[in-house]
Amino acid sequence: MDLPFPFALPLPTAFYLTAYVVTLTAHVVFMNYVLAGTALLAVAFARPRPRPGESIAILKDWMPLMLSGAITAGIAPLLFVQILYKRGYYTANLLLFNRWMAILPALIVGFYALYLLKSQWLTRRPAWVRAAVAGVPVACVAFTGYTWTENHLLSVRSPSFWGDFYATGSQVYTEPQLVPRLLVWAFGAVPTLAVVLAWQHWYRGTGRPRSIAGLAGVGLGLVSAAAGGYALAADATTREAFRSPMAWPYFAAAVAGLATQAGGWWWVRTADQFHARRLLACSVGLALTIGGMTVCREAVRIHTLGAARFEALYPAHADAFGKGGLVLFLAFFTVNAGLIGFVFWLVRHRTVAPPPAAHGPH
Amino acid sequence: MDAVLYPTNDFGPLMKGLVIGGLGIFHVFTAHFAIGGGILLTYFQWLSMTGRCRCARAFVDGYFRYLVLISFVAGALTGVGMWFTTIQVSPVTIGLMVDEFHWLWAIEWTFFSLEVVAGYAAFRYGSRLTDRARLTLLALYSVAAWMSLFWINGILSFQLTPGAWLESRSLAAAFFNPTFLPSLLYRTIAALVVAALSAMVVVNLASELTRPEREELVRRAAWLMAPMAAMPLLGLWFVGAMPPDSREWIMGGSIAMTLMLNIAVGASALVGGYALVGLLRNRLYVNGATATVLCVLAFAATAGGEFVREGVRKPYTLRELLYSNAVRPEQVAELRRTGLTAIDPFPLRGEADLPTLAGRPHPHLRTGALVFREQCSVCHTVAGVNALPGLTKGWDADMKRQNFAKLQRLKPFMPPFVGTPEELESLVQYVTWLEANRPGEWPDPAAEKAEYAARLARIRAWLDEAGPHPAFRRTPEGSR
């Protein structure tokens, strides 16, 4: 592993790992939007007299679709993780059992609560009911995130540890790095939300750049602090993984991404309205950070598994790689991506009335 | 060839098959609703924009709300739930299927993504789009939803009828397997029926519609049920394409399978008869209560059909590839020599509840509990649904020994016993101990060494007589 990811790996492993990282990055964008967005909604609804701000209106309107997007985008990495780390992933699922399966009812409840937030019924309810309902989605999404992290950390433990854990009958797993690690992702959700929300404002010609930039700044500060905490809590293997030739260029890219985001948001806040070029700078920074950290996450997993355990997986990857269907997938992926683009085009260009968008065609 | 054992969870009194079956039935019903609903909405949009049925447009908006709330939320998440539940019940099965079909699953995902985007776009922006754009979006949604079914159906039908794949290992042969087409057509019609019946419920809930408008909408929706006339033929086609032993289970070989098939056929016949004679021929109106009853019957038909589809694969989860207890057929002979409990890395939970022998947990009961966990617990419980002690009640110890050793001969939908004679004897001891209400003391079955050795020899002979193969084996000429 003396080359940057994924060049030191055999082709099948590199291929599936790259596919996993790319699809997980897409999932993380949706997931971050939902996590930070539901938290923001909960804060807004917790006020006795919620002010109907533009950002809150957008979040309320878009959140069910974005949660649906997070779930849909999550299916692809779920597929690849099973090819890559089948035994560890399945074993962690089984060990956590009901606790793990509880994410499904939690997501269903959270999903319906998001629709309830959009309903007229809720506006007629007392303030405490509104606040309670608004707290449900963020609780459900946060629970799901916590459980995923727990599952991931358990999946990389040794088989003998799994045996001992099974004997206890416990369905809760914890270790010192769980919370710091979770906080990095949770606070990292805020800058992601800021970027996507800013684009949504840009499209509509609404929003105050200073307030969104402020939100992003708070998020960047928090995620930097959480990353520092994670570095302190991390064990030697994790640190070694970050320093390894496989990961360090990506870690450097993630840090550069943070700096780019900070600079981009400073640029955004100096204007009265959102400009595409300035938002593009923030977006590039965000992509670098999320992409870089996703690769680092895999590097930590591979280092934790150890060379012998990870290399033992190569034949299974090669076997899966030999199965047919990739060309067919690429063909359908292209066609369906084009059709999804066509749907966006249709919605923007085939309206009865002109679209209410600042940057739509007139 | 190496067997990988995963930790096994106890579902208490619930049979694992019932858990996955229950979730599967709900998911299939909502998925059928999403697929048929898309086709119905496209049809109604066309009726509206061509002036054939003016009130159809208002109905489309109302119906879409139910579709989004039910199908996009509960339907989508129970789909993920099916995946997670399958891992809980049989990780080896899902692992093998992911290895073989991951690119087909990925293709299905691209259609599912298109379905979600087109569906939300039509729901969110449909009211301000031109008629043609709205129709295009709904058509895209319908095609994407149906294509999702197309791909998943090929993967699911492979589990029962891998067909020519067993020789060629070709993905095309696996996908276009013998039951692919009849089940795809059958499911398409089922989706149309569920959508039409749901439409009739929604029509009766819409207070803004007049009675003549409701009558017209019900009559239009009823046309989607006309293909039900083909269901008996498709059913026969599917049954004809099944492996012969699976066909025997539904023809009386397994009373549960036969019963569930009868429920599916009976409920379908009632819905189909009402649709074809009452709605289409006599142009009757359906009120909300009747429409709801018909929906419940359609749910019962779905439940019966899915139960049968899952059950007729016995003793396999992947036909000729993997038994329901996650053992591969080619592993049986070797594991009868080496034993399955020897390679299980997971300890026995509740060991302290067992009686002791020489100050330690009773070794035979302990081994028997492990054998139960590894081989039986996927379909049987200790004291709940399909409990093993209930099924063996009245058998004496020697009957148990012989029947377990010749399991696939006794009940051809059972897999052959996997393990050594010692493990089989331990299972007999464990089940007998359970039947006796778990007494605090239990004798050592190996106390009389000569008799114990003779007993194991008898078990070995029975195992050898039964052989390591399933009751029905495929031969080059076909199945027997």
PDB file of C-alpha atoms in Angstrom, chain B residues 99-230:
ATOM      1  CA  ASP B  99     -21.943 -11.696  -5.976  1.00  0.00           C
ATOM      2  CA  GLU B 100     -23.827 -13.071  -8.944  1.00  0.00           C
ATOM      3  CA  PHE B 101     -26.245 -10.246  -9.687  1.00  0.00           C
ATOM      4  CA  HIS B 102     -24.703  -7.041  -8.368  1.00  0.00           C
ATOM      5  CA  TRP B 103     -24.628  -5.339 -11.740  1.00  0.00           C
ATOM      6  CA  LEU B 104     -28.248  -6.249 -12.399  1.00  0.00           C
ATOM      7  CA  TRP B 105     -29.129  -4.857  -8.976  1.00  0.00           C
ATOM      8  CA  ALA B 106     -27.169  -1.751  -9.896  1.00  0.00           C
ATOM      9  CA  ILE B 107     -29.177  -1.460 -13.126  1.00  0.00           C
ATOM     10  CA  GLU B 108     -32.364  -1.779 -11.093  1.00  0.00           C
ATOM     11  CA  TRP B 109     -31.064   1.023  -8.893  1.00  0.00           C
ATOM     12  CA  THR B 110     -30.683   3.328 -11.910  1.00  0.00           C
ATOM     13  CA  PHE B 111     -34.334   2.711 -12.781  1.00  0.00           C
ATOM     14  CA  PHE B 112     -35.368   3.205  -9.170  1.00  0.00           C
ATOM     15  CA  SER B 113     -33.525   6.537  -9.145  1.00  0.00           C
ATOM     16  CA  LEU B 114     -35.336   7.580 -12.331  1.00  0.00           C
ATOM     17  CA  GLU B 115     -38.629   6.446 -10.765  1.00  0.00           C
ATOM     18  CA  VAL B 116     -38.027   8.592  -7.670  1.00  0.00           C
ATOM     19  CA  VAL B 117     -36.974  11.686  -9.644  1.00  0.00           C
ATOM     20  CA  ALA B 118     -39.770  11.429 -12.239  1.00  0.00           C
ATOM     21  CA  GLY B 119     -42.347  10.630  -9.547  1.00  0.00           C
ATOM     22  CA  TYR B 120     -41.417  13.536  -7.312  1.00  0.00           C
ATOM     23  CA  ALA B 121     -41.181  15.887 -10.282  1.00  0.00           C
ATOM     24  CA  ALA B 122     -44.653  14.900 -11.462  1.00  0.00           C
ATOM     25  CA  PHE B 123     -46.044  15.190  -7.941  1.00  0.00           C
ATOM     26  CA  ARG B 124     -44.344  18.474  -7.103  1.00  0.00           C
ATOM     27  CA  TYR B 125     -44.516  20.320 -10.429  1.00  0.00           C
ATOM     28  CA  GLY B 126     -47.250  18.443 -12.301  1.00  0.00           C
ATOM     29  CA  SER B 127     -49.894  21.088 -11.670  1.00  0.00           C
ATOM     30  CA  ARG B 128     -47.954  23.769 -13.533  1.00  0.00           C
ATOM     31  CA  LEU B 129     -46.695  21.659 -16.426  1.00  0.00           C
ATOM     32  CA  THR B 130     -48.238  21.389 -19.862  1.00  0.00           C
ATOM     33  CA  ASP B 131     -50.417  18.330 -20.415  1.00  0.00           C
ATOM     34  CA  ARG B 132     -47.893  16.730 -22.693  1.00  0.00           C
ATOM     35  CA  ALA B 133     -45.024  17.288 -20.220  1.00  0.00           C
ATOM     36  CA  ARG B 134     -47.141  15.856 -17.426  1.00  0.00           C
ATOM     37  CA  LEU B 135     -47.947  12.805 -19.519  1.00  0.00           C
ATOM     38  CA  THR B 136     -44.266  12.368 -20.365  1.00  0.00           C
ATOM     39  CA  LEU B 137     -43.268  12.513 -16.696  1.00  0.00           C
ATOM     40  CA  LEU B 138     -45.933  10.020 -15.676  1.00  0.00           C
ATOM     41  CA  ALA B 139     -44.974   7.701 -18.525  1.00  0.00           C
ATOM     42  CA  LEU B 140     -41.311   7.898 -17.475  1.00  0.00           C
ATOM     43  CA  TYR B 141     -42.297   7.149 -13.892  1.00  0.00           C
ATOM     44  CA  SER B 142     -44.372   4.146 -15.006  1.00  0.00           C
ATOM     45  CA  VAL B 143     -41.704   2.716 -17.273  1.00  0.00           C
ATOM     46  CA  ALA B 144     -39.023   3.139 -14.585  1.00  0.00           C
ATOM     47  CA  ALA B 145     -41.210   1.506 -11.914  1.00  0.00           C
ATOM     48  CA  TRP B 146     -42.050  -1.405 -14.198  1.00  0.00           C
ATOM     49  CA  MET B 147     -38.401  -1.820 -15.190  1.00  0.00           C
ATOM     50  CA  SER B 148     -37.535  -2.053 -11.484  1.00  0.00           C
ATOM     51  CA  LEU B 149     -39.936  -4.988 -11.337  1.00  0.00           C
ATOM     52  CA  PHE B 150     -38.423  -6.434 -14.517  1.00  0.00           C
ATOM     53  CA  TRP B 151     -34.922  -6.627 -13.013  1.00  0.00           C
ATOM     54  CA  ILE B 152     -35.891  -7.728  -9.514  1.00  0.00           C
ATOM     55  CA  ASN B 153     -38.226 -10.360 -10.916  1.00  0.00           C
ATOM     56  CA  GLY B 154     -35.372 -11.980 -12.838  1.00  0.00           C
ATOM     57  CA  ILE B 155     -33.231 -12.173  -9.694  1.00  0.00           C
ATOM     58  CA  LEU B 156     -36.042 -13.511  -7.502  1.00  0.00           C
ATOM     59  CA  SER B 157     -37.263 -16.112 -10.001  1.00  0.00           C
ATOM     60  CA  PHE B 158     -33.679 -17.370 -10.335  1.00  0.00           C
ATOM     61  CA  GLN B 159     -33.862 -18.523  -6.725  1.00  0.00           C
ATOM     62  CA  LEU B 160     -36.475 -21.125  -7.660  1.00  0.00           C
ATOM     63  CA  THR B 161     -35.490 -21.949 -11.230  1.00  0.00           C
ATOM     64  CA  PRO B 162     -31.831 -21.263 -12.028  1.00  0.00           C
ATOM     65  CA  GLY B 163     -32.408 -23.196 -15.251  1.00  0.00           C
ATOM     66  CA  ALA B 164     -29.577 -23.384 -17.764  1.00  0.00           C
ATOM     67  CA  TRP B 165     -27.332 -21.252 -15.513  1.00  0.00           C
ATOM     68  CA  LEU B 166     -26.434 -24.405 -13.568  1.00  0.00           C
ATOM     69  CA  GLU B 167     -24.518 -25.638 -16.615  1.00  0.00           C
ATOM     70  CA  SER B 168     -23.534 -22.491 -18.459  1.00  0.00           C
ATOM     71  CA  ARG B 169     -23.052 -20.023 -15.547  1.00  0.00           C
ATOM     72  CA  SER B 170     -24.237 -17.397 -17.993  1.00  0.00           C
ATOM     73  CA  LEU B 171     -25.858 -14.301 -16.519  1.00  0.00           C
ATOM     74  CA  ALA B 172     -28.421 -14.208 -19.316  1.00  0.00           C
ATOM     75  CA  ALA B 173     -29.419 -17.804 -18.565  1.00  0.00           C
ATOM     76  CA  ALA B 174     -29.726 -16.976 -14.873  1.00  0.00           C
ATOM     77  CA  PHE B 175     -31.867 -13.922 -15.513  1.00  0.00           C
ATOM     78  CA  PHE B 176     -34.120 -15.249 -18.269  1.00  0.00           C
ATOM     79  CA  ASN B 177     -34.819 -18.406 -16.285  1.00  0.00           C
ATOM     80  CA  PRO B 178     -37.866 -20.672 -16.783  1.00  0.00           C
ATOM     81  CA  THR B 179     -40.185 -18.793 -14.390  1.00  0.00           C
ATOM     82  CA  PHE B 180     -39.010 -15.289 -15.358  1.00  0.00           C
ATOM     83  CA  LEU B 181     -41.688 -14.542 -17.938  1.00  0.00           C
ATOM     84  CA  PRO B 182     -44.780 -16.045 -16.289  1.00  0.00           C
ATOM     85  CA  SER B 183     -43.976 -14.365 -12.986  1.00  0.00           C
ATOM     86  CA  LEU B 184     -43.219 -11.026 -14.667  1.00  0.00           C
ATOM     87  CA  LEU B 185     -46.538 -11.053 -16.512  1.00  0.00           C
ATOM     88  CA  TYR B 186     -48.399 -12.264 -13.439  1.00  0.00           C
ATOM     89  CA  ARG B 187     -46.898  -9.538 -11.277  1.00  0.00           C
ATOM     90  CA  THR B 188     -47.649  -6.882 -13.893  1.00  0.00           C
ATOM     91  CA  ILE B 189     -51.318  -7.846 -13.862  1.00  0.00           C
ATOM     92  CA  ALA B 190     -51.312  -7.983 -10.057  1.00  0.00           C
ATOM     93  CA  ALA B 191     -49.855  -4.453 -10.012  1.00  0.00           C
ATOM     94  CA  LEU B 192     -52.625  -3.205 -12.313  1.00  0.00           C
ATOM     95  CA  VAL B 193     -55.268  -4.818 -10.112  1.00  0.00           C
ATOM     96  CA  VAL B 194     -53.889  -3.322  -6.890  1.00  0.00           C
ATOM     97  CA  ALA B 195     -53.716   0.120  -8.524  1.00  0.00           C
ATOM     98  CA  ALA B 196     -57.251  -0.123  -9.899  1.00  0.00           C
ATOM     99  CA  LEU B 197     -58.737  -1.253  -6.592  1.00  0.00           C
ATOM    100  CA  SER B 198     -56.846   1.479  -4.706  1.00  0.00           C
ATOM    101  CA  ALA B 199     -58.188   3.976  -7.243  1.00  0.00           C
ATOM    102  CA  MET B 200     -61.719   2.833  -6.452  1.00  0.00           C
ATOM    103  CA  VAL B 201     -61.108   3.433  -2.749  1.00  0.00           C
ATOM    104  CA  VAL B 202     -59.646   6.893  -3.457  1.00  0.00           C
ATOM    105  CA  VAL B 203     -62.536   7.798  -5.789  1.00  0.00           C
ATOM    106  CA  ASN B 204     -64.959   7.098  -2.971  1.00  0.00           C
ATOM    107  CA  LEU B 205     -62.918   9.213  -0.560  1.00  0.00           C
ATOM    108  CA  ALA B 206     -62.862  12.258  -2.887  1.00  0.00           C
ATOM    109  CA  SER B 207     -65.724  14.457  -1.687  1.00  0.00           C
ATOM    110  CA  GLU B 208     -65.360  16.934  -4.560  1.00  0.00           C
ATOM    111  CA  LEU B 209     -66.421  14.371  -7.166  1.00  0.00           C
ATOM    112  CA  THR B 210     -70.052  13.985  -8.216  1.00  0.00           C
ATOM    113  CA  ARG B 211     -71.684  10.560  -8.429  1.00  0.00           C
ATOM    114  CA  PRO B 212     -71.570  10.450 -12.270  1.00  0.00           C
ATOM    115  CA  GLU B 213     -67.894  11.426 -12.150  1.00  0.00           C
ATOM    116  CA  ARG B 214     -67.172   8.667  -9.667  1.00  0.00           C
ATOM    117  CA  GLU B 215     -69.014   6.147 -11.795  1.00  0.00           C
ATOM    118  CA  GLU B 216     -66.995   7.130 -14.815  1.00  0.00           C
ATOM    119  CA  LEU B 217     -63.682   6.952 -12.943  1.00  0.00           C
ATOM    120  CA  VAL B 218     -64.535   3.548 -11.461  1.00  0.00           C
ATOM    121  CA  ARG B 219     -65.498   2.251 -14.898  1.00  0.00           C
ATOM    122  CA  ARG B 220     -62.255   3.533 -16.408  1.00  0.00           C
ATOM    123  CA  ALA B 221     -60.139   2.101 -13.595  1.00  0.00           C
ATOM    124  CA  ALA B 222     -61.896  -1.248 -13.914  1.00  0.00           C
ATOM    125  CA  TRP B 223     -60.434  -1.687 -17.405  1.00  0.00           C
ATOM    126  CA  LEU B 224     -57.015  -2.131 -15.838  1.00  0.00           C
ATOM    127  CA  MET B 225     -58.367  -5.291 -14.234  1.00  0.00           C
ATOM    128  CA  ALA B 226     -59.403  -6.870 -17.531  1.00  0.00           C
ATOM    129  CA  PRO B 227     -56.042  -8.699 -17.944  1.00  0.00           C
ATOM    130  CA  MET B 228     -56.994 -10.731 -14.868  1.00  0.00           C
ATOM    131  CA  ALA B 229     -58.682 -13.067 -17.350  1.00  0.00           C
ATOM    132  CA  ALA B 230     -55.171 -14.248 -18.267  1.00  0.00           C
TER     133      ALA B 230
END
